[in-house]
Coordinates of C-alpha atoms in Angstrom, one line a residue:
Chain A
M1 CA -0.2 0.2 -0.2
S2 CA 1.5 3.4 -1.4
D3 CA 2.3 6.1 1.1
V4 CA 0.4 9.5 0.5
R5 CA 2.6 12.6 0.4
V6 CA 1.8 15.9 1.0
A7 CA 3.1 17.4 -2.0
G8 CA 1.8 21.0 -1.2
T9 CA -0.6 23.1 1.2
G10 CA -2.2 26.6 0.4
L11 CA -4.4 28.8 2.9
T12 CA -5.7 32.1 2.5
P13 CA -5.6 33.9 5.4
F14 CA -8.7 33.1 7.6
G15 CA -11.2 35.9 8.9
N16 CA -13.7 38.9 7.9
S17 CA -13.5 39.2 3.7
P18 CA -17.6 39.1 3.3
E19 CA -16.8 40.6 -0.2
R20 CA -14.7 37.8 -1.6
T21 CA -16.5 34.5 -3.1
G22 CA -16.2 30.9 -2.6
R23 CA -14.1 30.5 -6.1
D24 CA -11.8 33.3 -4.8
L25 CA -10.7 31.9 -1.4
F26 CA -10.2 28.6 -3.0
A27 CA -8.3 29.4 -6.1
E28 CA -6.0 31.5 -3.3
A29 CA -5.4 28.4 -1.6
S30 CA -5.0 26.2 -4.3
I31 CA -2.5 28.4 -6.6
A32 CA -0.5 28.1 -3.1
A33 CA -0.5 24.2 -3.3
F34 CA 0.3 24.0 -6.6
E35 CA 3.6 26.2 -6.0
E36 CA 4.7 24.5 -3.1
S37 CA 4.2 21.1 -4.4
G38 CA 6.0 21.7 -7.7
V39 CA 2.9 19.6 -9.4
P40 CA 1.8 20.6 -12.7
R41 CA -2.2 20.9 -12.8
D42 CA -2.5 18.7 -15.3
D43 CA -1.4 15.9 -13.2
V44 CA -4.5 15.9 -10.7
E45 CA -6.4 13.5 -11.9
A46 CA -9.8 14.7 -9.6
V47 CA -10.8 17.4 -6.9
L48 CA -12.2 16.5 -4.0
Y49 CA -14.1 19.5 -2.1
G50 CA -15.7 20.2 1.0
N51 CA -18.2 22.8 1.8
F52 CA -21.1 22.9 3.8
M53 CA -23.3 25.9 3.6
G54 CA -22.7 27.0 0.3
E55 CA -26.4 26.7 -1.0
L56 CA -27.0 29.2 2.0
S57 CA -24.2 31.7 2.0
E58 CA -23.5 32.0 -1.7
H59 CA -27.1 30.3 -3.2
Q60 CA -24.4 28.1 -4.8
G61 CA -24.9 24.4 -5.2
H62 CA -22.7 21.9 -7.3
Q63 CA -19.7 23.7 -6.5
G64 CA -17.0 20.8 -7.2
P65 CA -16.9 21.7 -10.6
L66 CA -17.2 25.0 -10.2
M67 CA -14.0 24.6 -7.7
A68 CA -12.0 22.6 -10.2
E69 CA -12.4 25.3 -12.6
A70 CA -11.5 28.2 -10.0
A71 CA -8.0 26.3 -9.6
G72 CA -7.3 25.6 -13.0
V73 CA -7.9 21.9 -13.3
R74 CA -10.0 20.1 -16.1
A75 CA -10.4 16.9 -13.8
P76 CA -13.5 15.6 -12.2
A77 CA -14.8 17.0 -9.1
T78 CA -16.9 16.2 -6.2
R79 CA -18.1 17.9 -2.9
Y80 CA -18.2 16.6 0.0
E81 CA -20.5 18.1 3.0
S82 CA -20.1 16.5 6.3
A83 CA -21.2 20.0 8.3
C84 CA -18.0 21.0 9.7
A85 CA -15.9 18.1 9.3
S86 CA -16.6 18.4 5.2
S87 CA -12.8 18.8 3.8
G88 CA -11.8 16.0 6.7
V89 CA -14.1 13.1 4.5
A90 CA -12.7 14.6 1.7
V91 CA -9.2 14.2 2.5
R92 CA -10.2 10.3 3.4
E93 CA -11.5 9.8 0.4
A94 CA -8.6 10.9 -1.4
V95 CA -6.1 9.0 1.0
K96 CA -8.5 5.5 0.0
R97 CA -8.4 6.7 -3.3
I98 CA -4.3 7.4 -4.0
R99 CA -3.8 3.8 -1.7
N100 CA -6.2 1.8 -3.7
G101 CA -4.2 2.7 -6.5
E102 CA -7.1 4.6 -8.5
N103 CA -5.3 7.6 -8.4
D104 CA -1.9 9.1 -8.0
V105 CA -2.2 13.1 -7.9
L106 CA -5.8 14.8 -6.6
L107 CA -6.2 18.6 -5.2
V108 CA -8.2 18.0 -2.1
G109 CA -9.5 21.4 0.1
G110 CA -12.4 23.3 1.1
A111 CA -13.7 26.6 1.1
E112 CA -16.7 28.6 3.1
R113 CA -18.1 31.8 2.8
M114 CA -20.2 33.0 6.2
T115 CA -19.2 36.4 7.0
N116 CA -21.3 38.3 4.3
L117 CA -24.5 35.8 6.5
G118 CA -23.7 38.1 9.8
T119 CA -23.7 36.5 12.8
A120 CA -27.7 35.5 12.8
G121 CA -27.7 34.2 9.3
A122 CA -24.4 32.4 10.0
T123 CA -25.8 31.2 12.9
E124 CA -29.0 29.9 11.7
A125 CA -27.2 28.2 8.8
L126 CA -24.5 26.3 11.1
A127 CA -27.8 25.1 13.1
I128 CA -29.0 23.1 10.3
A129 CA -26.0 20.8 11.4
A130 CA -28.3 19.6 14.2
D131 CA -31.5 17.9 13.7
D132 CA -34.0 19.9 12.3
L133 CA -37.1 18.4 13.8
W134 CA -36.3 17.9 17.8
E135 CA -33.2 20.2 18.0
V136 CA -33.3 23.6 16.2
R137 CA -37.1 24.0 16.2
A138 CA -36.6 23.9 19.9
G139 CA -34.0 26.7 19.8
V140 CA -30.8 25.0 19.8
T141 CA -28.2 26.8 18.3
F142 CA -24.7 25.3 17.3
P143 CA -22.9 26.7 20.5
G144 CA -26.5 25.8 22.5
A145 CA -25.4 22.2 21.5
Y146 CA -21.7 22.5 22.7
A147 CA -22.8 24.3 26.2
L148 CA -25.6 20.9 26.4
M149 CA -22.5 19.3 26.3
A150 CA -20.3 21.5 28.5
Q151 CA -23.1 21.3 31.3
A152 CA -23.2 17.8 31.5
Y153 CA -19.3 17.8 31.3
F154 CA -19.0 19.8 34.2
D155 CA -21.9 17.6 35.8
E156 CA -20.2 14.4 35.3
F157 CA -16.3 14.8 35.6
G158 CA -16.4 18.3 37.4
G159 CA -14.2 21.8 36.1
E160 CA -15.8 25.2 35.7
H161 CA -15.6 28.2 33.1
E162 CA -12.1 28.9 34.4
D163 CA -10.7 25.5 33.2
L164 CA -12.1 26.3 29.8
A165 CA -10.7 30.0 29.7
H166 CA -7.0 28.4 29.8
I167 CA -8.0 26.4 26.3
A168 CA -8.9 29.8 24.7
V169 CA -6.0 31.6 26.1
K170 CA -3.3 29.1 25.2
N171 CA -4.9 28.8 21.3
H172 CA -5.1 32.6 21.3
E173 CA -1.3 32.6 22.2
N174 CA -0.4 30.0 19.8
A175 CA -2.1 32.0 16.6
L176 CA 0.1 35.1 17.5
T177 CA 2.7 34.6 14.7
N178 CA 0.3 32.3 12.7
E179 CA -0.3 35.4 9.6
K180 CA -3.2 33.2 8.3
A181 CA -5.2 33.2 12.0
Q182 CA -8.1 35.1 12.3
Y183 CA -6.7 36.6 15.6
Q184 CA -3.4 37.1 16.2
R185 CA -4.0 38.7 19.2
A186 CA -3.6 37.8 23.0
I187 CA -6.5 37.2 25.7
E188 CA -6.5 36.8 29.5
V189 CA -8.5 34.6 31.1
A190 CA -10.7 37.6 33.0
D191 CA -11.3 38.1 28.9
V192 CA -13.0 35.0 28.7
L193 CA -14.9 34.9 31.9
E194 CA -16.3 38.5 31.7
A195 CA -17.3 38.0 28.3
P196 CA -20.9 38.4 27.2
P197 CA -22.6 34.9 27.4
V198 CA -23.5 33.4 24.0
S199 CA -25.2 30.2 25.5
E200 CA -23.9 29.2 29.1
P201 CA -21.9 28.8 30.5
L202 CA -20.2 28.7 27.1
G203 CA -19.1 33.0 26.2
L204 CA -18.3 34.6 23.2
Y205 CA -14.2 33.9 23.5
D206 CA -15.5 30.4 24.3
A207 CA -16.7 30.7 20.7
C208 CA -14.6 30.5 17.5
P209 CA -15.4 33.1 15.6
I210 CA -17.3 33.3 12.0
S211 CA -15.0 33.2 9.0
D212 CA -14.4 33.4 5.4
G213 CA -11.2 31.0 3.8
A214 CA -10.0 28.4 2.0
S215 CA -7.7 25.0 2.2
A216 CA -6.0 23.2 -0.4
L217 CA -3.5 20.4 -0.5
V218 CA -2.0 18.8 -3.4
L219 CA -1.6 15.0 -2.4
T220 CA 0.1 12.4 -4.2
S221 CA 0.8 8.4 -4.6
E222 CA 4.9 7.9 -2.7
S223 CA 5.9 6.7 -6.1
Y224 CA 4.6 9.6 -8.1
A225 CA 6.5 12.0 -5.5
A226 CA 9.7 9.5 -6.0
K227 CA 9.6 9.6 -9.9
H228 CA 9.4 13.5 -9.9
D229 CA 11.5 14.3 -7.5
L230 CA 9.1 15.6 -5.1
E231 CA 9.8 17.3 -1.9
A232 CA 7.2 15.9 0.5
P233 CA 8.9 14.4 3.6
V234 CA 5.2 14.5 5.3
A235 CA 2.7 11.4 4.4
I236 CA -0.6 10.8 6.1
T237 CA -0.2 7.6 7.5
G238 CA -3.6 6.7 9.1
T239 CA -7.1 7.6 8.4
G240 CA -10.4 6.6 10.3
Q241 CA -14.0 7.9 10.6
G242 CA -16.6 8.1 13.3
G243 CA -20.3 8.3 13.3
D244 CA -23.2 8.9 16.0
R245 CA -26.6 9.6 16.3
M246 CA -27.9 12.8 14.8
A247 CA -29.3 14.7 17.9
L248 CA -27.6 14.9 20.8
H249 CA -30.4 13.9 23.0
D250 CA -30.2 10.3 21.4
R251 CA -26.5 9.3 22.0
E252 CA -25.6 7.2 24.9
H253 CA -22.8 9.9 26.6
L254 CA -23.9 13.7 26.9
A255 CA -20.1 14.9 27.5
R256 CA -18.3 12.4 24.9
S257 CA -17.4 12.1 21.6
P258 CA -17.8 8.6 20.7
A259 CA -17.3 9.2 17.3
A260 CA -14.0 10.7 17.4
R261 CA -13.0 7.9 19.5
E262 CA -14.3 5.4 17.3
A263 CA -12.3 7.9 13.8
G264 CA -9.0 8.1 16.4
A265 CA -8.6 4.3 16.8
E266 CA -9.0 3.3 13.4
A267 CA -6.5 6.0 12.5
Y268 CA -4.3 5.0 15.1
A269 CA -4.2 1.5 13.7
D270 CA -3.9 2.4 10.3
A271 CA -1.0 3.9 11.1
G272 CA 0.2 1.1 13.4
V273 CA 0.7 4.3 16.4
D274 CA -1.0 4.7 20.0
A275 CA -1.7 8.1 21.1
G276 CA 1.9 7.5 23.6
D277 CA 3.1 8.3 20.1
V278 CA 1.6 11.5 19.4
D279 CA 3.8 14.5 19.5
F280 CA 1.4 16.9 18.9
A281 CA -2.3 17.5 17.8
E282 CA -5.3 19.5 15.7
V283 CA -8.2 19.2 17.3
H284 CA -11.5 20.7 16.1
D285 CA -12.0 23.5 19.2
C286 CA -14.8 25.2 17.3
F287 CA -15.6 25.7 21.1
T288 CA -13.4 25.3 23.9
I289 CA -15.3 22.3 25.5
A290 CA -15.1 20.7 22.1
E291 CA -11.1 20.5 22.6
V292 CA -11.6 18.8 26.2
L293 CA -13.9 16.2 24.4
A294 CA -11.3 15.8 21.2
L295 CA -8.1 14.7 24.0
E296 CA -10.5 12.8 26.0
A297 CA -11.5 10.7 22.9
L298 CA -8.2 10.1 21.1
D299 CA -6.5 9.3 24.5
L300 CA -4.5 12.3 24.7
E301 CA -6.4 12.4 28.0
P302 CA -7.6 10.4 30.5
I303 CA -12.0 10.7 30.6
G304 CA -12.7 13.2 33.1
E305 CA -9.3 14.9 33.3
G306 CA -9.2 16.7 29.8
I307 CA -10.7 19.5 31.4
S308 CA -7.2 20.5 33.0
A309 CA -4.9 20.1 30.8
A310 CA -4.3 23.1 29.3
R311 CA -4.8 25.3 33.1
N312 CA -2.1 22.5 33.9
G313 CA -0.1 23.3 31.2
R314 CA -0.1 20.2 29.4
T315 CA -1.2 21.0 25.9
T316 CA 0.5 24.3 25.8
A317 CA 3.3 25.3 23.3
D318 CA 6.1 24.0 25.7
G319 CA 4.1 21.3 26.8
E320 CA 4.0 17.5 26.7
T321 CA 1.5 17.6 23.9
P322 CA 1.2 20.7 22.2
I323 CA -2.9 20.9 20.9
N324 CA -3.5 23.1 18.5
L325 CA -0.1 25.2 17.5
S326 CA -2.0 26.9 14.9
G327 CA -4.3 28.5 17.1
G328 CA -6.8 26.7 16.9
L329 CA -10.5 27.3 15.4
K330 CA -10.7 29.4 18.2
A331 CA -8.0 31.8 17.1
K332 CA -7.2 30.5 13.9
G333 CA -10.7 31.0 12.7
H334 CA -13.2 28.3 11.5
P335 CA -14.2 28.7 7.4
V336 CA -15.9 25.4 8.1
G337 CA -15.8 23.4 4.9
A338 CA -11.8 24.6 5.1
T339 CA -11.3 23.5 8.2
G340 CA -10.8 19.6 8.1
A341 CA -7.9 20.2 5.2
S342 CA -6.2 23.3 7.0
Q343 CA -5.8 21.2 9.8
I344 CA -3.6 18.6 7.5
A345 CA -2.0 21.5 6.3
E346 CA -1.1 23.2 9.9
V347 CA -0.1 19.2 10.8
T348 CA 2.2 19.0 7.7
D349 CA 3.8 22.2 8.3
L350 CA 4.6 21.8 11.9
L351 CA 5.7 18.7 11.0
A352 CA 8.0 19.7 8.0
G353 CA 9.5 22.6 9.7
E354 CA 7.6 25.3 8.0
H355 CA 5.7 26.4 10.2
P356 CA 5.8 29.8 12.5
N357 CA 5.7 27.5 15.9
S358 CA 7.5 24.4 14.6
D359 CA 10.7 25.3 17.1
H360 CA 7.9 24.0 19.6
V361 CA 7.7 20.7 18.0
A362 CA 11.3 20.3 16.4
D363 CA 12.0 16.3 17.0
A364 CA 8.9 15.5 16.3
T365 CA 7.8 12.8 13.9
T366 CA 3.9 12.1 13.8
G367 CA 1.3 14.7 14.5
V368 CA -2.6 13.7 14.7
A369 CA -5.7 15.9 12.8
H370 CA -9.2 16.1 14.2
N371 CA -12.2 17.3 12.4
A372 CA -15.6 17.2 13.6
G373 CA -19.2 17.6 12.2
G374 CA -21.6 19.0 13.8
T375 CA -22.0 18.3 17.7
V376 CA -19.4 14.9 16.7
A377 CA -22.4 13.1 14.9
S378 CA -19.1 12.6 12.5
A379 CA -15.4 13.1 13.2
T380 CA -12.6 12.3 10.9
V381 CA -9.1 11.7 12.2
H382 CA -5.6 11.7 10.4
V383 CA -2.1 10.9 11.5
L384 CA 0.8 12.2 9.6
E385 CA 4.3 11.2 10.0
V386 CA 7.6 12.4 9.1
V387 CA 8.6 9.3 6.6
A388 CA 11.5 10.9 4.5
Chain B
M1 CA -40.6 30.1 9.9
S2 CA -42.6 28.4 7.6
D3 CA -45.1 30.6 5.4
S4 CA -48.4 29.5 6.4
E5 CA -50.0 29.9 3.1
N6 CA -47.6 27.4 1.7
E7 CA -47.1 25.6 5.0
V8 CA -45.8 21.9 4.3
H9 CA -47.0 19.5 7.3
D10 CA -44.1 16.8 8.3
A11 CA -45.9 14.0 9.1
G12 CA -45.0 12.6 12.0
F13 CA -43.6 15.0 14.3
D14 CA -46.2 17.6 13.3
N15 CA -48.5 14.8 14.2
W16 CA -46.4 14.3 17.8
L17 CA -46.6 17.9 18.2
A18 CA -50.9 17.4 18.0
A19 CA -50.8 14.7 20.0
A20 CA -48.8 16.3 22.8
E21 CA -50.5 19.5 22.8
E22 CA -53.9 17.1 23.9
G23 CA -51.4 15.4 26.5
D24 CA -51.0 12.5 24.6
A25 CA -47.2 12.3 23.6
Y26 CA -45.9 9.4 22.5
Y27 CA -42.8 7.4 21.5
L28 CA -42.0 4.5 19.8
E29 CA -41.6 1.3 20.9
C30 CA -39.6 -1.4 18.9
A31 CA -39.9 -5.0 19.5
N32 CA -36.9 -5.1 21.5
G33 CA -38.3 -2.4 23.4
H34 CA -35.8 0.4 22.4
G35 CA -37.1 3.7 22.6
S36 CA -36.9 6.1 19.8
L37 CA -38.9 9.6 18.1
P38 CA -41.0 9.7 15.2
P39 CA -40.9 10.0 12.4
R40 CA -39.2 6.8 12.2
R41 CA -39.4 3.4 10.0
V42 CA -36.7 1.4 11.7
C43 CA -35.3 1.4 15.2
P44 CA -32.0 2.8 15.3
D45 CA -30.4 0.8 17.9
C46 CA -31.2 -2.7 16.5
G47 CA -33.1 -2.2 13.0
S48 CA -36.1 -3.4 14.3
T49 CA -39.5 -2.5 11.9
D50 CA -42.0 -3.5 13.9
L51 CA -42.4 -0.4 15.8
A52 CA -45.4 1.1 17.7
E53 CA -46.5 4.1 19.6
A54 CA -46.2 4.0 23.3
D55 CA -47.2 6.6 26.2
L56 CA -44.4 9.2 27.2
P57 CA -44.1 9.8 31.1
E58 CA -46.0 12.2 32.6
T59 CA -42.5 13.7 34.0
G60 CA -38.8 13.7 33.0
D61 CA -35.6 14.8 34.9
I62 CA -33.2 17.4 33.5
Q63 CA -30.3 16.0 32.2
T64 CA -28.6 18.9 30.7
F65 CA -29.3 22.5 30.2
T66 CA -28.0 25.8 28.8
V67 CA -29.2 29.3 28.6
T68 CA -29.2 30.6 25.2
H69 CA -28.5 34.9 24.5
V70 CA -27.7 34.6 21.3
P71 CA -30.7 32.7 19.1
T72 CA -31.0 32.3 15.7
P73 CA -33.2 34.4 14.2
A74 CA -36.2 32.1 15.0
F75 CA -36.0 33.0 18.7
E76 CA -34.4 36.4 18.3
E77 CA -37.7 37.7 20.4
D78 CA -37.6 34.7 22.7
A79 CA -33.3 35.2 24.1
P80 CA -32.5 34.6 26.6
Y81 CA -34.6 31.3 27.1
A82 CA -33.3 27.5 29.1
T83 CA -33.1 24.8 26.6
A84 CA -32.6 21.1 28.0
V85 CA -32.2 17.5 27.8
V86 CA -34.8 16.0 29.3
D87 CA -34.7 12.1 30.3
F88 CA -38.5 10.6 29.5
G89 CA -37.3 7.2 30.3
S90 CA -37.0 5.1 26.9
V91 CA -36.4 8.5 25.1
R92 CA -34.4 12.1 26.2
L93 CA -36.6 15.0 23.9
T94 CA -34.8 18.5 23.8
G95 CA -37.2 21.6 24.2
Q96 CA -37.2 24.8 26.1
V97 CA -37.7 25.4 30.0
V98 CA -40.7 27.3 30.5
G99 CA -42.8 28.6 33.8
V100 CA -39.1 29.2 35.6
D101 CA -36.8 31.8 35.2
P102 CA -34.1 30.5 33.1
E103 CA -31.7 31.2 35.7
A104 CA -33.4 28.8 37.8
V105 CA -33.1 25.8 35.5
E106 CA -30.9 23.0 36.8
T107 CA -30.2 19.3 36.6
G108 CA -32.2 16.8 38.2
L109 CA -35.4 19.6 38.2
S110 CA -38.2 17.6 37.6
V111 CA -40.2 19.0 34.4
E112 CA -43.7 17.6 32.2
L113 CA -44.6 18.7 28.8
E114 CA -45.9 21.4 27.5
I115 CA -46.4 22.6 23.9
T116 CA -46.0 25.9 23.5
V117 CA -45.2 28.8 20.5
S118 CA -42.5 31.0 19.4
E119 CA -42.7 34.9 20.6
T120 CA -40.4 35.4 17.2
T121 CA -42.3 33.2 14.8
G122 CA -45.9 31.8 16.6
E123 CA -44.6 28.1 15.3
R124 CA -44.7 25.7 18.0
V125 CA -41.9 25.0 20.2
I126 CA -41.8 21.4 22.6
G127 CA -41.6 23.3 26.0
L128 CA -40.5 21.9 29.2
R129 CA -42.1 23.2 32.5
P130 CA -41.6 22.0 36.0
A131 CA -43.8 19.4 37.2

């Protein structure tokens, strides 16, 4: 089975640019990915593209071929939609295609245009990742659903808002040097605790921002990379996906993410590693509590102890397992369809020594990317390793 | 947010809301005793297609809750409001806690079903009133 090499990565700045179309954002990200890879566009055999709310934000369905065109690629193109895990599932499909010999070169990524909807419109658009009949019509918002999980976590395992605040502070700190991040600004615990409430116990600074942005990856087979003498030292060596019931109230656990656990276990086994081998991770921290649930699901923290990881320094940049060195969704931003592939880009760059925060993980050989859809009714996990 | 002139009936769900308004709320029970909510043709736990309506218990206990200050446009006039996940035995339901100050809502509170309406849209909403 062929290793899947990450030959090039490209990200737009994540942030507030309501005037920019999705096609413009994806074009920019793909140009950067092609330039870095040295792979000619003519060699791309398919485009796998993640997007969640294009119908609502741009009145645009059928985005696959549109984005291939924007990237200057003449190849079959498909859009993948799995809420906030849209480009995570696109990456997973690409990995499987290259491994099974179907393709040697793929353009994978995603984009989302969100800020043009405004806060209320984006809140409504994000809410449709939940069960419309039984959750959305009861007034559950996306932050509201995570707040339900946060309260359940506090009730079951303890912890308080101040613990969550340390996660936000850490991720903002990590974003200071990331020029693509939406917020390159330090915050303090008091800022988080004093911010306006969104859905209690979560406040404004517990939530990732509404963002515009795109991500792109040029993935190739090992043989293609060797034949073309590509500089592509990082490979995706493990992939996993998990699923869970759609409505939060139908889950066995209100304070755990079984779909992420399933995805992580599958990805670890696929790569032949375990949680102890993981040097650092990019996890889906759409809300501060989400980072806690992700760490526990990936076995990077014991169940019930993830809440203290940032506060006690275990997951800070100089801690034993740095988490979200990019700034995470919290500070880097979360253009939902772009997020999963952007995490792969960040892990690749960190492992390759090409990231502003690479010095914090100078000896690292293994990184993990965790991407969650909705309230984690879907999740993908990828293991990346330095192989060359 | 539906346009009343073009209102589409969501079979199963709207039937359930109507029954709940009459005090006849139900859940679906499969041949193996798993509970679930309509509309549904297959038990998500075991795949049984033999589903029958069973009476929802009168009261349930709040498992978790939140007070939402930033709503979707459909609940703009309703905020702040408390939303809770309530355990009714064989099934859990999500609804808005009514008849009590949102800040007084707590885990373990016993509630009963009461279908209310959104102040913003007039649409029916699953409500939960302290029992």
